[in-house]
XYZ file of C-alpha atoms in Angstrom:
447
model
C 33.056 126.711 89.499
C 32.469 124.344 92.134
C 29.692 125.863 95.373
C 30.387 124.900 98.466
C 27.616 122.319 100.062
C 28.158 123.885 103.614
C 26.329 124.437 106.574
C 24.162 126.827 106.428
C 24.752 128.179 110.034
C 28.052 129.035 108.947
C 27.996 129.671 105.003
C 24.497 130.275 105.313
C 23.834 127.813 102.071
C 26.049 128.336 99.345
C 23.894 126.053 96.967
C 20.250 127.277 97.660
C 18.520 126.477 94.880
C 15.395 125.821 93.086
C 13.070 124.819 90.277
C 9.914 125.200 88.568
C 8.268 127.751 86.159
C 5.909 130.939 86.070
C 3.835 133.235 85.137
C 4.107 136.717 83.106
C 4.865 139.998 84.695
C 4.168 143.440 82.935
C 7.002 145.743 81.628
C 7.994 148.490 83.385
C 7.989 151.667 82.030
C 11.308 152.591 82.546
C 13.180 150.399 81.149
C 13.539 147.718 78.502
C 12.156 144.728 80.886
C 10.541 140.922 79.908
C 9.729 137.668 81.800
C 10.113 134.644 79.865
C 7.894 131.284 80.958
C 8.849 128.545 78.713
C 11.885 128.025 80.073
C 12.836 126.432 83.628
C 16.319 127.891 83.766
C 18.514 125.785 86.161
C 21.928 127.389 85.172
C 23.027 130.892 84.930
C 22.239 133.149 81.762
C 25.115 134.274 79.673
C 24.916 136.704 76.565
C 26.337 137.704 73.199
C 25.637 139.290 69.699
C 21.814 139.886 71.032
C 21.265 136.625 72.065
C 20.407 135.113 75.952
C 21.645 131.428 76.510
C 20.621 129.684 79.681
C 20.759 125.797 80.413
C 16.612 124.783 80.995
C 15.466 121.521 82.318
C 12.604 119.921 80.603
C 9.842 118.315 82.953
C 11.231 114.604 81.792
C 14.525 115.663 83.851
C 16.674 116.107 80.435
C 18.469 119.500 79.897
C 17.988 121.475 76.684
C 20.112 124.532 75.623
C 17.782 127.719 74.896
C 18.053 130.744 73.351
C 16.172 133.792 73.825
C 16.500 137.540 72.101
C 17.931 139.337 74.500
C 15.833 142.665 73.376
C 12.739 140.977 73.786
C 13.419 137.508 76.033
C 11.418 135.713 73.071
C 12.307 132.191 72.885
C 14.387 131.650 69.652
C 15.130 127.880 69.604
C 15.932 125.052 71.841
C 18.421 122.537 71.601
C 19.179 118.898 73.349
C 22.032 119.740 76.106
C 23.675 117.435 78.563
C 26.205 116.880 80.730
C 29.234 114.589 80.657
C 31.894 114.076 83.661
C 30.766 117.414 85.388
C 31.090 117.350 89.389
C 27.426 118.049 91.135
C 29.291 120.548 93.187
C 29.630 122.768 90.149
C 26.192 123.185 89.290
C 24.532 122.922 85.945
C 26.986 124.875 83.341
C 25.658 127.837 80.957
C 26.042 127.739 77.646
C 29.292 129.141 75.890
C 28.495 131.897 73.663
C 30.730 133.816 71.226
C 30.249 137.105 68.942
C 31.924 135.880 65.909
C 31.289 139.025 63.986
C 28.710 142.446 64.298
C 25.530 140.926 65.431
C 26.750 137.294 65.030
C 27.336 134.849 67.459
C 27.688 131.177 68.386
C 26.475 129.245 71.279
C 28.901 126.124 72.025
C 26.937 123.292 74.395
C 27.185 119.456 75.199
C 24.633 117.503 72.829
C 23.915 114.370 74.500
C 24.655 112.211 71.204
C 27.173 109.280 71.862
C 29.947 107.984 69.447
C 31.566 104.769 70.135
C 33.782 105.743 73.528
C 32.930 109.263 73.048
C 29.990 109.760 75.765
C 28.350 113.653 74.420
C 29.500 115.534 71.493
C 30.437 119.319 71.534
C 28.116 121.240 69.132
C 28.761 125.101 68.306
C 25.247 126.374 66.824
C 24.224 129.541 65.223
C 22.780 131.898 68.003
C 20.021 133.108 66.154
C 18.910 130.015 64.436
C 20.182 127.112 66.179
C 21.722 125.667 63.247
C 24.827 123.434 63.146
C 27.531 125.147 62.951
C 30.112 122.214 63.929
C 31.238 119.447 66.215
C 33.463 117.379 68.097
C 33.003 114.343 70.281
C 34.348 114.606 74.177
C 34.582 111.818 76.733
C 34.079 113.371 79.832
C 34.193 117.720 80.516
C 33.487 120.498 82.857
C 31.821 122.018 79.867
C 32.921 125.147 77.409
C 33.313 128.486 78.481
C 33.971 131.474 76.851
C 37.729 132.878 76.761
C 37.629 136.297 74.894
C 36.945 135.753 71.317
C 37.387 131.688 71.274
C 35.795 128.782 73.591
C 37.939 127.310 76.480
C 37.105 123.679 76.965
C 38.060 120.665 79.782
C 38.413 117.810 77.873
C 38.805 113.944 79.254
C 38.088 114.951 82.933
C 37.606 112.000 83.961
C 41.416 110.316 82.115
C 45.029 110.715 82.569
C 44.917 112.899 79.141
C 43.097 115.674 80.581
C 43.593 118.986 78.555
C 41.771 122.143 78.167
C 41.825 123.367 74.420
C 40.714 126.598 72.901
C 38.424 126.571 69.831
C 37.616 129.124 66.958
C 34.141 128.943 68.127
C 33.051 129.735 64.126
C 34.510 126.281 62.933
C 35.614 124.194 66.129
C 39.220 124.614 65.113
C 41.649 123.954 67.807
C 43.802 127.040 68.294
C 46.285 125.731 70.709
C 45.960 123.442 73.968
C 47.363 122.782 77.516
C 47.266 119.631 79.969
C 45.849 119.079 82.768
C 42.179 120.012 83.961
C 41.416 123.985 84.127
C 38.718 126.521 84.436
C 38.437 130.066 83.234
C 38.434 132.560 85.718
C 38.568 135.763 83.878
C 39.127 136.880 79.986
C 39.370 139.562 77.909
C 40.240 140.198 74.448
C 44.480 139.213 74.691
C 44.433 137.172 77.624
C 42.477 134.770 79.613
C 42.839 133.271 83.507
C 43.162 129.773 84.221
C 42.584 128.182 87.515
C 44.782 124.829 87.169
C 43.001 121.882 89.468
C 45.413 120.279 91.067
C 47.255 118.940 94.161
C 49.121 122.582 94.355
C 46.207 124.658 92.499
C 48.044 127.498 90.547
C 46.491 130.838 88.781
C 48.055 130.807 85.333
C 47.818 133.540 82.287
C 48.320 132.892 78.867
C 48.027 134.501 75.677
C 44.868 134.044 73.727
C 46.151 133.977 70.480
C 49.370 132.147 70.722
C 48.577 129.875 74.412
C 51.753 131.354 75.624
C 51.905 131.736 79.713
C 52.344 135.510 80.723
C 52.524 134.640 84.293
C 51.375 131.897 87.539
C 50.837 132.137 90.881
C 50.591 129.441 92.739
C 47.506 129.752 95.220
C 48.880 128.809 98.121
C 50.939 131.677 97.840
C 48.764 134.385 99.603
C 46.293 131.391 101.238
C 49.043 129.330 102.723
C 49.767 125.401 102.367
C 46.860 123.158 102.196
C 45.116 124.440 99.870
C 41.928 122.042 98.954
C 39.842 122.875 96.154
C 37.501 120.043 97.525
C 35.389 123.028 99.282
C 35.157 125.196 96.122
C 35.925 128.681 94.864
C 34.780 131.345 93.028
C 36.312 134.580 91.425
C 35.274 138.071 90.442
C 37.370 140.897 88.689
C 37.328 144.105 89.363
C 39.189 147.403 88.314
C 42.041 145.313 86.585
C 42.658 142.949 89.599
C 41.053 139.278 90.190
C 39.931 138.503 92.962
C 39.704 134.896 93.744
C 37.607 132.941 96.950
C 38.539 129.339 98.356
C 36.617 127.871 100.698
C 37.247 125.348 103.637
C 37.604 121.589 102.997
C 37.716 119.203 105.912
C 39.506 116.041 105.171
C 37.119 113.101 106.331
C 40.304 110.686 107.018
C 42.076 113.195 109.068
C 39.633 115.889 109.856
C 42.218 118.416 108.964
C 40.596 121.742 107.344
C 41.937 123.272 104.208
C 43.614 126.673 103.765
C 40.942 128.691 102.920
C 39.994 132.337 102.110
C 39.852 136.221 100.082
C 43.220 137.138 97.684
C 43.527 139.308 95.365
C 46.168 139.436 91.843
C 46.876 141.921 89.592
C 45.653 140.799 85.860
C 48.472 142.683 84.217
C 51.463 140.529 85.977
C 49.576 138.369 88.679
C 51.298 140.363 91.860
C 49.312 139.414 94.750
C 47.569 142.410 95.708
C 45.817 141.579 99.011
C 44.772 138.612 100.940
C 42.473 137.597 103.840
C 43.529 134.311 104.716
C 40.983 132.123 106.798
C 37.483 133.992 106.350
C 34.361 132.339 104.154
C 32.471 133.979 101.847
C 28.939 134.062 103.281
C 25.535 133.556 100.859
C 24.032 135.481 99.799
C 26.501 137.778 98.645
C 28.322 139.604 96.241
C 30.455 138.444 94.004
C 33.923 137.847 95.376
C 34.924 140.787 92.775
C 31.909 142.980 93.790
C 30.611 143.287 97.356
C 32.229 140.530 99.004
C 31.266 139.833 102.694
C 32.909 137.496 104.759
C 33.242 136.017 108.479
C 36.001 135.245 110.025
C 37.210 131.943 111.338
C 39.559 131.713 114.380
C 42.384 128.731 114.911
C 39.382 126.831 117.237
C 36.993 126.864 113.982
C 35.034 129.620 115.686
C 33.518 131.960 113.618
C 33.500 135.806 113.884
C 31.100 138.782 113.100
C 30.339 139.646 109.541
C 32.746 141.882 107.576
C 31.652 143.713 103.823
C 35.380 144.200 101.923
C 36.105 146.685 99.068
C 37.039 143.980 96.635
C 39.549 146.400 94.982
C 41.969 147.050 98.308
C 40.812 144.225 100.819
C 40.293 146.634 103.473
C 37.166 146.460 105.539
C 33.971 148.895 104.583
C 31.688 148.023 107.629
C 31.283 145.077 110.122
C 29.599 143.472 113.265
C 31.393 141.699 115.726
C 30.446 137.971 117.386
C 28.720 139.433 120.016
C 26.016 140.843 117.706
C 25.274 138.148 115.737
C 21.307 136.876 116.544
C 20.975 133.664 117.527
C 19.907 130.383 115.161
C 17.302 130.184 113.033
C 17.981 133.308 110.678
C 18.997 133.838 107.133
C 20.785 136.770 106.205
C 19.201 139.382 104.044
C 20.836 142.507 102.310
C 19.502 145.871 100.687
C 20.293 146.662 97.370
C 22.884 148.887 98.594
C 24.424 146.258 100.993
C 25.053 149.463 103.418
C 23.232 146.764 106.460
C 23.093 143.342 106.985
C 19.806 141.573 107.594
C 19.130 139.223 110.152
C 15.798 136.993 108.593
C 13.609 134.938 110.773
C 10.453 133.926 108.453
C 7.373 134.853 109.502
C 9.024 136.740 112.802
C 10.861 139.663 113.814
C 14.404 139.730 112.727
C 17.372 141.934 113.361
C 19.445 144.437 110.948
C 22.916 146.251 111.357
C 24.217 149.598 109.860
C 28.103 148.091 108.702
C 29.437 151.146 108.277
C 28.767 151.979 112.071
C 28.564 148.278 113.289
C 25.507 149.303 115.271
C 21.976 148.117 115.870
C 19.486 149.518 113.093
C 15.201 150.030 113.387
C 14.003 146.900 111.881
C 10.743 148.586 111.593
C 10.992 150.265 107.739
C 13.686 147.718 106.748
C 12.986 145.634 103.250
C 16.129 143.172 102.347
C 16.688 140.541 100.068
C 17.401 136.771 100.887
C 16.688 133.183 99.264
C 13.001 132.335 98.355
C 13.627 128.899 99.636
C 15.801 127.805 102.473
C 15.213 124.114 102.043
C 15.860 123.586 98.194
C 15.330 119.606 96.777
C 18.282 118.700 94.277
C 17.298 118.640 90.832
C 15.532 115.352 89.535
C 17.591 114.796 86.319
C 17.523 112.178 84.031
C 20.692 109.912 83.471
C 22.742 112.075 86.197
C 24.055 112.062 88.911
C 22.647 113.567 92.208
C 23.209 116.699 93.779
C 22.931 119.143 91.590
C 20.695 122.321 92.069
C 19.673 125.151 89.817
C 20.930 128.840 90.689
C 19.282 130.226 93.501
C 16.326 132.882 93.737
C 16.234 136.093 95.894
C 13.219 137.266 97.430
C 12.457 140.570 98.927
C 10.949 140.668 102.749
C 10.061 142.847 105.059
C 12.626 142.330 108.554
C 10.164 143.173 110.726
C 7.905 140.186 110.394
C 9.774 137.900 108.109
C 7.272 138.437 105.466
C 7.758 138.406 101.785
C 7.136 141.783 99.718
C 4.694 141.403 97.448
C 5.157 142.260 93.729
C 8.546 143.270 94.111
C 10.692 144.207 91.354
C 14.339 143.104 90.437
C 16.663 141.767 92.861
C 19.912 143.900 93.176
C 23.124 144.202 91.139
C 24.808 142.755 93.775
C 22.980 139.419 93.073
C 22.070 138.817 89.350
C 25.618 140.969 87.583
C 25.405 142.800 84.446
C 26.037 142.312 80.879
C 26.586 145.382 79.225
C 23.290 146.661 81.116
C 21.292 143.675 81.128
C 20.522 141.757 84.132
C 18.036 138.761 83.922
C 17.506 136.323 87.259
C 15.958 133.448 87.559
C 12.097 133.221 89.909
C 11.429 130.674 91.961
C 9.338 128.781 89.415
C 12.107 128.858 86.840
C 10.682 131.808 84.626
C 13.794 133.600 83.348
C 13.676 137.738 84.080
C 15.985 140.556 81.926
C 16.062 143.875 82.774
C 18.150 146.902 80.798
C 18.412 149.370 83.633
C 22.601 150.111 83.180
C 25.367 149.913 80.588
C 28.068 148.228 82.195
C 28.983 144.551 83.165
C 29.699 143.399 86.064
C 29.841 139.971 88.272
C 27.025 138.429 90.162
C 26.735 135.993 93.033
C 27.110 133.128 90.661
C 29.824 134.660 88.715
């Protein structure tokens, strides 16, 4: 999905990002826990049949595919990844990867190898081993994702024959095919959630097994006209509903701003459950499907307090008004809980807020969590184009001083998601983390 690039006054950063690698960290007693330092993970971490995919960048600015045992985070194999036609805005894509059977899986990726016109081929590889499974050449692509059982992938972004097509991810096989360009929102094991990019972006639902469409809505529907997806979006599910984020796009050549803002559908038949028309999702966050939190924008592009939603009903769980909110020069900064909002200053007092109440909390006792780095650098890839950044890191600090916590341990559900109980994050140095403290899955900042 595409982050927003916005002001971080307003958004408060929607791409903070980073790079690097690190050091090793002890397991907890507790629970199943590693910390993994050969890799420099710059995309997000999906899983499947036992096995941890994340996209890593190697220190000559190429991209490899690697997979780690998701048991242990030992490295399994790594294999050359790239990327071909993918917008900077979208950050660096995750592997695809598919059980295929009990304990079985395959991990689908972009190999950088060229073919007359074709610019990358798709490769699907054994998760455990690496080994070539099959292939197929692309021109230009968002890159695969997973859709249920099979892989959903953009093909010919970047040409008038644009089509997303769904593979057997054992043997490549196409399945069945639409046109146009589309990303996967949401799947499960009948259906899966497209959002179609175009002038009049539409949320569309088809059958997995037979491409069939169960039902569309047409996003403007609960946002309004003008709908720009220029600005970027992201989407959650929760409880059986979707619930999907657009943000703001100004027009340079008329300086118009795009209909922007919270709805929510109904996966079963796509009725629009809720919407909040005209707020931005603020970073960092919940997902849009977990723990949004969101400040309102007025007609005069002035912005409001800060509101946490229930993402299931759209109604408001706590807020601060205008009035409260600090002056410049602060970050915000959560607890695990996400019961107050943090007001960070580095190195200086800052302010926090009981939403519930909406009123002023003791910043004396108060730890929260915020970005390690408020200034990230793009990444320095080889043979692509600027702009891209890895997936942010969350530090813990105290409020009271702006200080870091030292030695701190996992950053909140809210943040890194679940998958089925395992949550792994990315440091600051690019070390990858997993933790098996749950049993469920559930959606993190970045999806």
């Amino acid at each position: 999905m595409i982050r927003p690039l916005a002001k971080p006054a307003l958004v408060l950063a929607g791409a903070l990002t980073l790079g690097g690698c690190s050091g090793t960290e002890a397991a907890t007693p507790d629970h199943p826990t590693w910390h993994n330092t050969e890799v420099n993970a710059v995309s997000r971490t999906t899983t499947a049949g036992g096995v941890a995919t994340t996209t890593s960048m190697k220190p000559d600015g190429t991209l490899e595919t690697v997979a780690l045992d998701l048991a242990t985070g030992r490295k399994l194999w790594a294999h050359p990844s790239t990327m071909a036609g993918r917008l900077p805005g979208m950050g660096v894509p995750a592997p695809a990867i598919v059980e295929t059977s009990a304990g079985r899986a395959v991990a689908v990726t972009i190999d950088p190898a060229r073919r007359g016109r074709w610019k990358a081929t798709l490769v699907g590889l054994d998760a455990r081993t690496g080994a070539r499974r099959w292939s197929r050449p692309v021109h230009s692509t968002f890159g695969p994702q997973r859709c249920g059982a099979f892989v959903c992938v953009s093909e010919n972004t970047a040409l008038a024959s644009a089509r997303v097509v769904v593979l057997d991810p054992a043997t490549g096989r196409t399945m069945w095919k639409i046109p146009g360009i589309a990303e996967a929102e949401w799947s499960d094991a009948s259906r899966v959630v497209f959002l179609r990019l175009a002038r009049h972006p539409v949320l569309e639902a088809h059958d997995l097994k037979t491409g069939k469409t169960v039902w569309r809505v047409p996003v403007e529907q609960p946002l309004g006209p003008g709908v720009d997806l220029s600005g970027g979006w992201s989407f959650g599910a929760t409880a059986g509903n979707l619930v999907g984020y657009v943000a703001p796009y100004t027009n340079p050549k008329t300086s118009k701003v795009s209909a922007f803002g919270l709805f929510s559908v109904k996966l079963a038949d796509g009725t629009v459950n809720w919407m909040r028309p005209s707020v931005v999702r603020v970073y960092p966050s919940g997902s849009p499907g977990f723990a949004p939190v969101v400040r309102p924008v007025d007609q005069e592009g002035r912005y409001g307090g800060f509101a946490r939603l229930e993402a299931g009903s759209g109604r408001v769980l706590g807020q601060i008004s205008a009035e409260q909110v600090p002056e410049s020069g602060w970050w915000l900064a959560f607890p695990p809980r996400m019961e107050k909002v943090g007001f960070l200053r580095h190195d200086k007092p800052g302010n926090v807020f009981d939403l519930p109440s909406g009123r002023d909390a003791d910043v004396k006792n108060e730890r929260a969590w915020s970005f390690c780095v408020t200034d990230p650098k793009p990444l320095a890839l080889k043979g692509q184009n600027s702009g891209f950044y890895s997936v942010a890191s969350l530090c813990e600090y105290r409020l009271a001083d702006g200080k870091r916590v030292s030695g701190s341990g996992a950053p909140p559900l809210w943040f890194t998601g679940s998958q089925n109980g395992w949550r792994m994050w990315r440091d600051e140095k690019g070390g990858l983390h997993g933790i098996k403290d749950g049993d469920g899955t559930s959606p993190g900042m970045y999806g």
